Coordinates of C-alpha atoms in Angstrom, one line a residue:
Chain A
M1 CA 0.1 0.2 -0.4
R2 CA 0.4 3.2 -0.5
V3 CA 2.4 4.9 2.3
L4 CA 2.7 8.8 3.7
F5 CA 5.6 9.2 6.1
H6 CA 3.9 12.5 8.4
S7 CA 4.2 14.3 11.6
W8 CA 2.0 15.1 14.1
F9 CA 1.8 18.6 14.3
C10 CA 3.5 19.0 10.4
P11 CA 0.9 21.1 9.1
F12 CA 2.4 20.1 5.3
S13 CA 1.2 16.1 6.0
R14 CA -2.1 17.4 7.4
K15 CA -2.3 19.0 3.6
I16 CA -1.4 15.9 1.9
R17 CA -3.5 13.3 4.3
I18 CA -6.6 15.7 3.6
M19 CA -5.6 16.2 -0.4
L20 CA -5.3 12.3 -0.6
A21 CA -8.8 11.4 1.4
E22 CA -10.4 14.0 -0.8
K23 CA -9.1 11.9 -3.6
G24 CA -10.0 9.1 -2.7
L25 CA -6.7 7.8 -2.6
E26 CA -5.7 5.2 0.7
C27 CA -2.6 5.8 2.2
E28 CA -1.0 4.0 5.6
L29 CA 0.5 6.7 7.9
R30 CA 4.2 6.1 9.3
V31 CA 5.2 8.7 12.2
E32 CA 8.9 10.0 11.2
K33 CA 10.5 11.6 14.0
T34 CA 13.1 13.7 11.5
W35 CA 14.6 15.4 14.3
E36 CA 16.5 11.3 14.8
R37 CA 18.0 12.2 11.1
R38 CA 17.5 8.5 10.4
T39 CA 19.5 7.3 7.2
E40 CA 17.0 5.4 5.5
F41 CA 14.5 8.6 6.3
L42 CA 17.6 10.9 4.6
M43 CA 18.5 8.3 1.7
M44 CA 14.9 8.8 0.3
N45 CA 14.8 12.4 1.3
P46 CA 17.9 14.6 2.3
A47 CA 16.4 17.1 3.1
G48 CA 15.0 14.8 5.9
T49 CA 11.5 16.8 6.3
V50 CA 8.1 15.2 5.9
P51 CA 5.9 14.8 4.1
L52 CA 7.3 12.0 2.2
L53 CA 5.1 9.7 0.0
L54 CA 6.1 6.2 -0.7
E55 CA 3.8 4.7 -3.7
E56 CA 3.5 1.0 -4.2
D57 CA 5.5 1.0 -6.8
G58 CA 8.4 2.7 -5.2
T59 CA 8.1 6.3 -6.2
I60 CA 9.8 8.3 -3.8
V61 CA 7.5 11.6 -3.9
A62 CA 9.4 14.3 -1.1
D63 CA 8.6 17.2 0.3
S64 CA 4.9 18.6 0.3
Y65 CA 4.8 21.0 -3.1
A66 CA 6.5 18.2 -4.9
I67 CA 3.7 16.1 -3.5
A68 CA 0.1 18.2 -4.1
E69 CA 1.3 18.9 -7.7
Y70 CA 2.3 15.2 -8.0
L71 CA -1.1 14.4 -6.8
E72 CA -3.0 16.5 -9.3
E73 CA -1.3 15.6 -12.1
V74 CA -1.4 11.6 -11.5
Y75 CA -4.7 11.6 -10.5
P76 CA -6.7 14.4 -11.8
E77 CA -10.0 12.1 -10.9
V78 CA -10.8 14.8 -7.7
P79 CA -9.6 18.3 -9.2
L80 CA -8.1 20.0 -6.1
M81 CA -5.7 22.7 -7.8
G82 CA -8.4 24.8 -9.5
P83 CA -9.3 24.3 -13.8
T84 CA -7.3 26.8 -15.7
P85 CA -4.1 28.7 -15.6
V86 CA -4.8 31.5 -14.1
N87 CA -7.0 30.4 -11.4
R88 CA -4.4 27.5 -10.5
A89 CA -2.3 31.1 -10.2
E90 CA -4.6 31.7 -7.2
V91 CA -4.4 28.7 -5.9
R92 CA -0.9 28.6 -6.0
R93 CA -0.6 32.1 -4.4
L94 CA -2.1 31.3 -1.5
L95 CA -0.5 27.9 -0.9
T96 CA 2.7 30.1 -0.2
W97 CA 0.5 32.7 2.0
F98 CA -0.7 30.1 4.3
D99 CA 2.9 27.0 4.1
V100 CA 5.4 30.4 4.0
K101 CA 3.8 33.5 5.6
F102 CA 1.6 32.0 7.8
N103 CA 3.5 28.9 8.7
R104 CA 5.7 31.5 9.2
E105 CA 4.4 34.2 11.3
V106 CA 1.6 31.4 13.0
T107 CA 2.0 28.0 13.1
Q108 CA 6.3 27.7 13.6
H109 CA 5.8 30.0 16.6
L110 CA 3.4 27.7 18.5
V111 CA 5.1 24.1 17.4
S112 CA 8.2 24.7 18.4
E113 CA 7.6 26.7 21.7
K114 CA 4.4 24.6 22.8
V115 CA 5.2 21.0 21.3
M116 CA 8.7 20.9 20.3
K117 CA 10.5 22.3 23.2
R118 CA 8.5 20.4 25.2
F119 CA 8.7 16.9 24.1
L120 CA 12.4 17.1 23.1
G121 CA 13.0 18.8 26.4
M122 CA 14.4 22.2 25.4
G123 CA 13.4 24.5 28.2
Q124 CA 10.4 26.5 29.1
P125 CA 8.5 28.1 25.4
D126 CA 9.3 31.6 24.6
S127 CA 6.3 33.7 25.5
S128 CA 7.4 36.2 22.7
A129 CA 7.0 33.7 20.6
I130 CA 3.9 32.8 21.4
R131 CA 2.3 36.8 21.8
A132 CA 3.6 37.5 18.3
A133 CA 1.7 34.3 17.0
A134 CA -1.3 35.1 18.7
H135 CA -0.5 38.8 17.6
N136 CA -0.2 37.7 13.9
I137 CA -3.0 35.4 14.0
R138 CA -5.4 37.8 13.9
A139 CA -4.8 39.4 10.6
H140 CA -5.2 35.9 8.9
L141 CA -7.9 35.6 9.7
D142 CA -9.0 38.7 8.8
Y143 CA -7.7 37.8 5.4
I144 CA -9.5 34.4 5.2
G145 CA -13.1 36.0 6.2
Y146 CA -11.9 38.7 3.5
L147 CA -11.5 36.3 1.2
A148 CA -14.3 34.0 2.0
D149 CA -17.0 36.3 2.2
R150 CA -16.3 37.4 -2.0
R151 CA -15.6 33.6 -2.7
E152 CA -17.6 30.4 -2.7
W153 CA -13.8 28.8 -1.4
L154 CA -10.9 30.7 -0.2
A155 CA -9.5 30.8 -4.2
G156 CA -12.2 30.9 -6.2
K157 CA -16.1 28.7 -7.3
N158 CA -14.1 25.6 -6.5
F159 CA -12.8 23.5 -3.3
S160 CA -9.0 23.7 -3.4
V161 CA -5.4 22.5 -2.1
A162 CA -5.7 26.8 -0.8
D163 CA -8.1 25.8 1.5
I164 CA -6.9 22.3 2.4
A165 CA -3.1 24.5 3.7
A166 CA -5.2 26.7 5.6
A167 CA -7.0 24.6 7.1
A168 CA -3.8 22.1 8.2
H169 CA -2.4 25.8 9.3
L170 CA -5.2 26.4 11.3
S171 CA -6.3 22.9 12.9
V172 CA -2.4 22.6 13.5
A173 CA -2.8 25.8 15.9
D174 CA -6.0 25.3 16.9
Y175 CA -5.0 22.3 18.5
L176 CA -2.7 24.7 20.7
G177 CA -4.8 27.0 21.4
G178 CA -3.9 29.2 19.2
V179 CA -7.0 30.3 17.2
P180 CA -9.7 33.5 18.4
W181 CA -12.2 32.1 16.6
E182 CA -14.0 35.5 17.9
V183 CA -12.3 38.0 15.6
N184 CA -13.9 37.2 12.5
D185 CA -16.4 35.4 12.4
T186 CA -16.9 35.2 8.2
A187 CA -13.6 32.9 8.8
K188 CA -15.7 30.8 11.5
T189 CA -17.7 29.7 9.2
W190 CA -15.5 28.9 6.4
Y191 CA -13.6 26.4 8.6
M192 CA -16.4 25.2 10.0
R193 CA -17.6 24.2 6.3
V194 CA -14.0 22.6 5.9
K195 CA -14.2 20.5 9.1
S196 CA -17.4 19.2 7.9
R197 CA -16.0 17.2 5.0
P198 CA -14.8 13.5 5.6
S199 CA -11.5 14.4 4.8
M200 CA -10.7 16.3 7.8
R201 CA -11.7 13.9 10.3
P202 CA -9.0 11.5 10.4
V203 CA -6.9 14.6 11.3
L204 CA -9.2 16.0 13.9
K205 CA -8.7 12.6 15.5
D206 CA -5.5 13.0 16.4
F207 CA -4.6 12.7 19.8
V208 CA -1.0 12.7 21.4
A209 CA -0.6 11.7 24.5
G210 CA 0.4 14.3 27.1
L211 CA -1.4 17.0 24.7
R212 CA -5.1 18.4 25.1
P213 CA -6.9 20.1 22.5
P214 CA -9.5 23.2 23.8
K215 CA -12.9 20.9 23.9
H216 CA -13.8 22.6 20.3
Y217 CA -11.3 21.5 18.7
A218 CA -13.1 18.6 17.1
Q219 CA -16.7 19.8 17.0
L220 CA -17.8 20.7 13.5
D221 CA -20.4 23.5 15.8
F222 CA -18.1 25.5 18.0
Chain B
M1 CA 3.6 44.7 -22.6
R2 CA 5.0 42.2 -20.1
V3 CA 6.1 43.8 -16.7
L4 CA 8.2 41.6 -13.9
F5 CA 8.2 43.4 -10.8
H6 CA 11.0 42.4 -9.4
S7 CA 14.4 43.3 -6.4
W8 CA 18.2 43.7 -7.8
F9 CA 19.1 40.9 -4.6
C10 CA 16.1 38.7 -5.1
P11 CA 16.7 35.4 -5.9
F12 CA 13.0 34.0 -6.9
S13 CA 12.8 37.1 -9.1
R14 CA 16.1 36.0 -10.6
K15 CA 14.7 32.5 -10.9
I16 CA 11.5 34.3 -13.5
R17 CA 13.9 36.3 -15.5
I18 CA 16.4 33.5 -16.3
M19 CA 12.6 31.3 -16.6
L20 CA 11.0 33.8 -19.0
A21 CA 14.2 34.5 -21.3
E22 CA 14.7 30.4 -21.1
K23 CA 11.1 30.4 -23.1
G24 CA 11.7 33.7 -25.5
L25 CA 9.6 35.8 -23.1
E26 CA 10.3 39.4 -23.7
C27 CA 9.6 41.5 -19.7
E28 CA 10.4 45.2 -19.0
L29 CA 11.7 44.6 -15.8
R30 CA 10.5 46.9 -13.2
V31 CA 12.0 47.7 -9.1
E32 CA 10.2 47.2 -6.5
K33 CA 11.2 48.6 -3.3
T34 CA 8.8 45.8 -1.2
W35 CA 9.9 47.2 2.3
E36 CA 8.4 51.1 1.6
R37 CA 5.0 48.7 1.4
R38 CA 3.5 50.7 -1.8
T39 CA 0.1 50.2 -1.7
E40 CA -0.7 49.8 -5.6
F41 CA 1.5 47.2 -5.2
L42 CA -0.1 45.5 -1.9
M43 CA -3.1 45.7 -4.4
M44 CA -1.9 43.4 -6.5
N45 CA 0.1 41.3 -4.1
P46 CA -1.3 42.1 -0.4
A47 CA 2.5 39.7 0.4
G48 CA 3.8 42.7 -0.4
T49 CA 6.8 40.1 -2.5
V50 CA 8.3 40.0 -5.5
P51 CA 8.7 39.1 -8.4
L52 CA 5.0 39.8 -9.3
L53 CA 3.9 39.0 -13.4
L54 CA 1.9 41.6 -15.3
E55 CA 0.7 39.9 -17.8
E56 CA -0.3 42.3 -20.9
D57 CA -3.3 41.4 -20.6
G58 CA -3.6 42.8 -17.3
T59 CA -4.3 39.1 -15.8
I60 CA -1.9 39.6 -12.9
V61 CA 0.3 36.4 -11.0
A62 CA 2.3 36.4 -7.6
D63 CA 4.5 34.8 -5.8
S64 CA 7.5 32.8 -7.7
Y65 CA 6.4 29.9 -7.3
A66 CA 2.9 30.1 -8.9
I67 CA 5.1 32.3 -11.8
A68 CA 7.5 29.4 -12.1
E69 CA 3.8 27.1 -12.6
Y70 CA 2.3 29.5 -14.7
L71 CA 4.6 30.6 -17.1
E72 CA 5.4 26.6 -17.7
E73 CA 1.3 26.0 -18.2
V74 CA 0.9 29.3 -20.5
Y75 CA 3.8 28.4 -22.7
P76 CA 4.8 25.1 -22.8
E77 CA 6.9 25.3 -25.9
V78 CA 10.5 25.8 -23.9
P79 CA 9.6 23.0 -21.1
L80 CA 11.7 23.4 -17.6
M81 CA 9.5 21.6 -15.2
G82 CA 10.9 17.7 -16.5
P83 CA 9.0 15.7 -19.1
T84 CA 7.1 13.4 -16.7
P85 CA 5.5 13.3 -13.3
V86 CA 7.8 11.5 -11.4
N87 CA 10.6 14.2 -13.4
R88 CA 9.1 17.2 -12.1
A89 CA 8.3 15.9 -9.1
E90 CA 12.3 15.9 -8.1
V91 CA 12.4 19.3 -10.4
R92 CA 9.6 20.7 -7.3
R93 CA 11.7 18.8 -5.0
L94 CA 15.1 20.6 -5.6
L95 CA 13.0 24.2 -6.5
T96 CA 12.6 23.4 -2.7
W97 CA 15.6 22.4 -1.6
F98 CA 17.4 26.2 -3.3
D99 CA 14.3 28.5 -2.1
V100 CA 14.0 27.1 1.3
K101 CA 17.0 25.3 2.6
F102 CA 19.5 26.9 0.6
N103 CA 17.6 30.6 0.8
R104 CA 17.0 29.6 4.9
E105 CA 20.4 29.3 5.2
V106 CA 22.7 30.9 2.7
T107 CA 21.1 33.4 0.5
Q108 CA 18.9 35.3 3.5
H109 CA 21.8 35.5 5.6
L110 CA 24.2 37.4 2.7
V111 CA 22.1 39.9 1.5
S112 CA 19.9 40.9 4.8
E113 CA 23.8 41.3 6.2
K114 CA 25.5 42.1 3.2
V115 CA 23.0 44.3 1.2
M116 CA 19.3 45.3 3.3
K117 CA 21.0 46.3 6.3
R118 CA 23.8 48.7 4.7
F119 CA 21.4 50.4 2.3
L120 CA 18.5 50.4 4.9
G121 CA 20.9 52.0 7.1
M122 CA 20.3 48.9 9.6
G123 CA 23.8 49.1 11.1
Q124 CA 26.5 46.9 11.0
P125 CA 26.6 43.4 9.3
D126 CA 25.8 40.4 12.1
S127 CA 29.3 38.8 10.9
S128 CA 27.5 35.5 13.1
A129 CA 24.7 35.3 10.5
I130 CA 27.5 35.6 7.6
R131 CA 29.5 32.9 9.2
A132 CA 26.5 30.6 9.5
A133 CA 26.1 30.5 5.5
A134 CA 29.9 30.5 4.6
H135 CA 29.3 27.5 6.8
N136 CA 26.4 26.2 5.1
I137 CA 27.2 26.8 1.3
R138 CA 29.9 24.1 1.4
A139 CA 27.8 21.1 1.9
H140 CA 25.2 22.4 -0.6
L141 CA 27.6 22.8 -3.2
D142 CA 28.8 19.3 -2.6
Y143 CA 25.2 18.1 -2.9
I144 CA 24.7 20.5 -6.1
G145 CA 28.2 18.5 -7.3
Y146 CA 26.4 15.0 -6.1
L147 CA 23.7 15.9 -8.6
A148 CA 26.2 17.1 -11.3
D149 CA 27.6 14.5 -11.2
R150 CA 25.5 11.8 -11.6
R151 CA 23.2 13.4 -13.9
E152 CA 23.4 15.7 -17.1
W153 CA 21.2 18.3 -15.3
L154 CA 20.6 18.9 -11.5
A155 CA 17.0 17.1 -11.8
G156 CA 17.5 15.0 -14.7
K157 CA 18.5 14.7 -18.4
N158 CA 16.8 18.0 -18.9
F159 CA 17.9 21.6 -18.5
S160 CA 15.0 22.5 -15.7
V161 CA 13.7 25.2 -13.1
A162 CA 16.0 23.3 -10.2
D163 CA 19.0 24.6 -12.3
I164 CA 17.8 27.8 -12.7
A165 CA 16.6 28.6 -9.5
A166 CA 20.2 26.8 -8.1
A167 CA 21.9 29.4 -10.3
A168 CA 19.6 31.7 -9.2
H169 CA 20.5 31.5 -5.5
L170 CA 24.1 31.0 -6.3
S171 CA 24.5 34.0 -8.0
V172 CA 23.3 36.0 -5.8
A173 CA 25.1 34.8 -3.2
D174 CA 28.8 35.0 -5.6
Y175 CA 28.0 38.3 -6.3
L176 CA 28.4 39.2 -2.3
G177 CA 31.4 37.5 -2.5
G178 CA 29.8 34.3 -0.3
V179 CA 30.3 31.5 -2.8
P180 CA 33.7 29.2 -2.4
W181 CA 33.7 27.9 -5.5
E182 CA 37.4 25.4 -4.6
V183 CA 35.6 23.5 -2.2
N184 CA 33.9 21.2 -5.4
D185 CA 34.5 21.3 -9.1
T186 CA 31.9 20.0 -10.5
A187 CA 29.5 21.8 -9.2
K188 CA 31.9 24.7 -10.1
T189 CA 31.6 23.3 -13.8
W190 CA 27.3 22.7 -13.6
Y191 CA 27.7 26.3 -13.2
M192 CA 30.6 27.7 -16.0
R193 CA 27.8 25.0 -17.9
V194 CA 24.8 27.6 -16.8
K195 CA 26.7 30.9 -16.7
S196 CA 26.8 30.1 -20.6
R197 CA 23.4 30.5 -21.6
P198 CA 21.9 33.6 -23.2
S199 CA 19.8 33.3 -20.3
M200 CA 22.0 34.3 -17.3
R201 CA 23.4 36.8 -19.0
P202 CA 21.4 39.9 -18.1
V203 CA 21.2 38.9 -14.3
L204 CA 24.9 38.8 -14.7
K205 CA 25.2 41.8 -15.5
D206 CA 23.3 43.5 -12.7
F207 CA 25.5 45.9 -11.1
V208 CA 24.0 47.6 -8.2
A209 CA 26.3 50.7 -7.3
G210 CA 27.9 50.7 -4.3
L211 CA 28.0 47.4 -3.6
R212 CA 30.7 45.6 -7.0
P213 CA 30.6 42.2 -6.6
P214 CA 33.6 40.3 -6.8
K215 CA 36.0 40.5 -10.6
H216 CA 35.5 36.3 -11.5
Y217 CA 31.4 37.2 -11.2
A218 CA 30.2 37.9 -14.8
Q219 CA 33.3 35.6 -16.4
L220 CA 32.0 32.6 -17.9
D221 CA 35.6 30.9 -17.5
F222 CA 36.7 31.5 -13.5

């Protein structure tokens, strides 16, 4: 069977898991502790990052950008990148928005301070980084609200990887108690719509021992 | 005419400039000082980043990942992403390698310390960041050498955006005196081959007043 090497609080892994589910592609999940820099894993991906997709025929696809484009090319039956080049450009612009900008300004702060430091025993969380994330996410929620107010889905008429990437980052931040949903109702309503998709269910069921998400985390109506 | 908003030491802008030239697509260059956060520019790209492509029909494509994929889809005559999905996945893995990893470990340090601080009057360069870049680039040169030793071009048989992205980052680092070419002969020979392509010439002719590149910078045989 197809295998996806992933990590629990990695928004890029979540993005690919949701994408695989949307496309109806089964896959076995294997947790990769990337910080251990396992030789066998580095041989498959010298960058040492998850997600990494291993197809049944042995094809290895590393890096979430490469995997997303690969899945769209090889399994186009359920399209998730948009119907035209211009629409796909908008999907990809938003992918960078969430995977680079949101990640740098929000997700990375929360994950490194609240998860990595704790599990790797790297000392107390840096409260200034957590405060920066809390500040930055407000503008992002407003931007999501702005887009969702004007379009059916974030990148246009169709549900796309842009919605998936945004939901992946938000689900990680939300697990860690970092999303002030009251900031923007339209953003919250959009997220409720994404949450209610069957592809989101397995992701929202992830539960890491010793780290409890807030009560509303997996609730569709919150 | 098509317009590309760019910035002189931005490797992502250079990547798109080289790609446009390889595809034989003319374009007018406009320098955008992204740190000024010009309202008209932010209306085209709320992320405020270059490169940004403005097509003659008014189509706006923001973000270098979106632009590269858009150019490949709309102007496929000179293909630069590889012939098969698996080959394209390799090109894209390497794009992330250079645009994320190399950028974070090398280019960003050099540009922020040697260029931005100077031109924006932000004080003395941080020598520890410059030393980190000098250390990190050695492993990257060896990886480029490793790939170039086993393949015609970095991602396989065909010259691709992977070569272009690598050359874009290296050309920025080289301008700033940050590439110890003696580390790896195969990497150096590969770069000489890229440098000799007509698409690289305009990029290598860029000259920023007050910041002189090393003598070998624009020389094809160095």
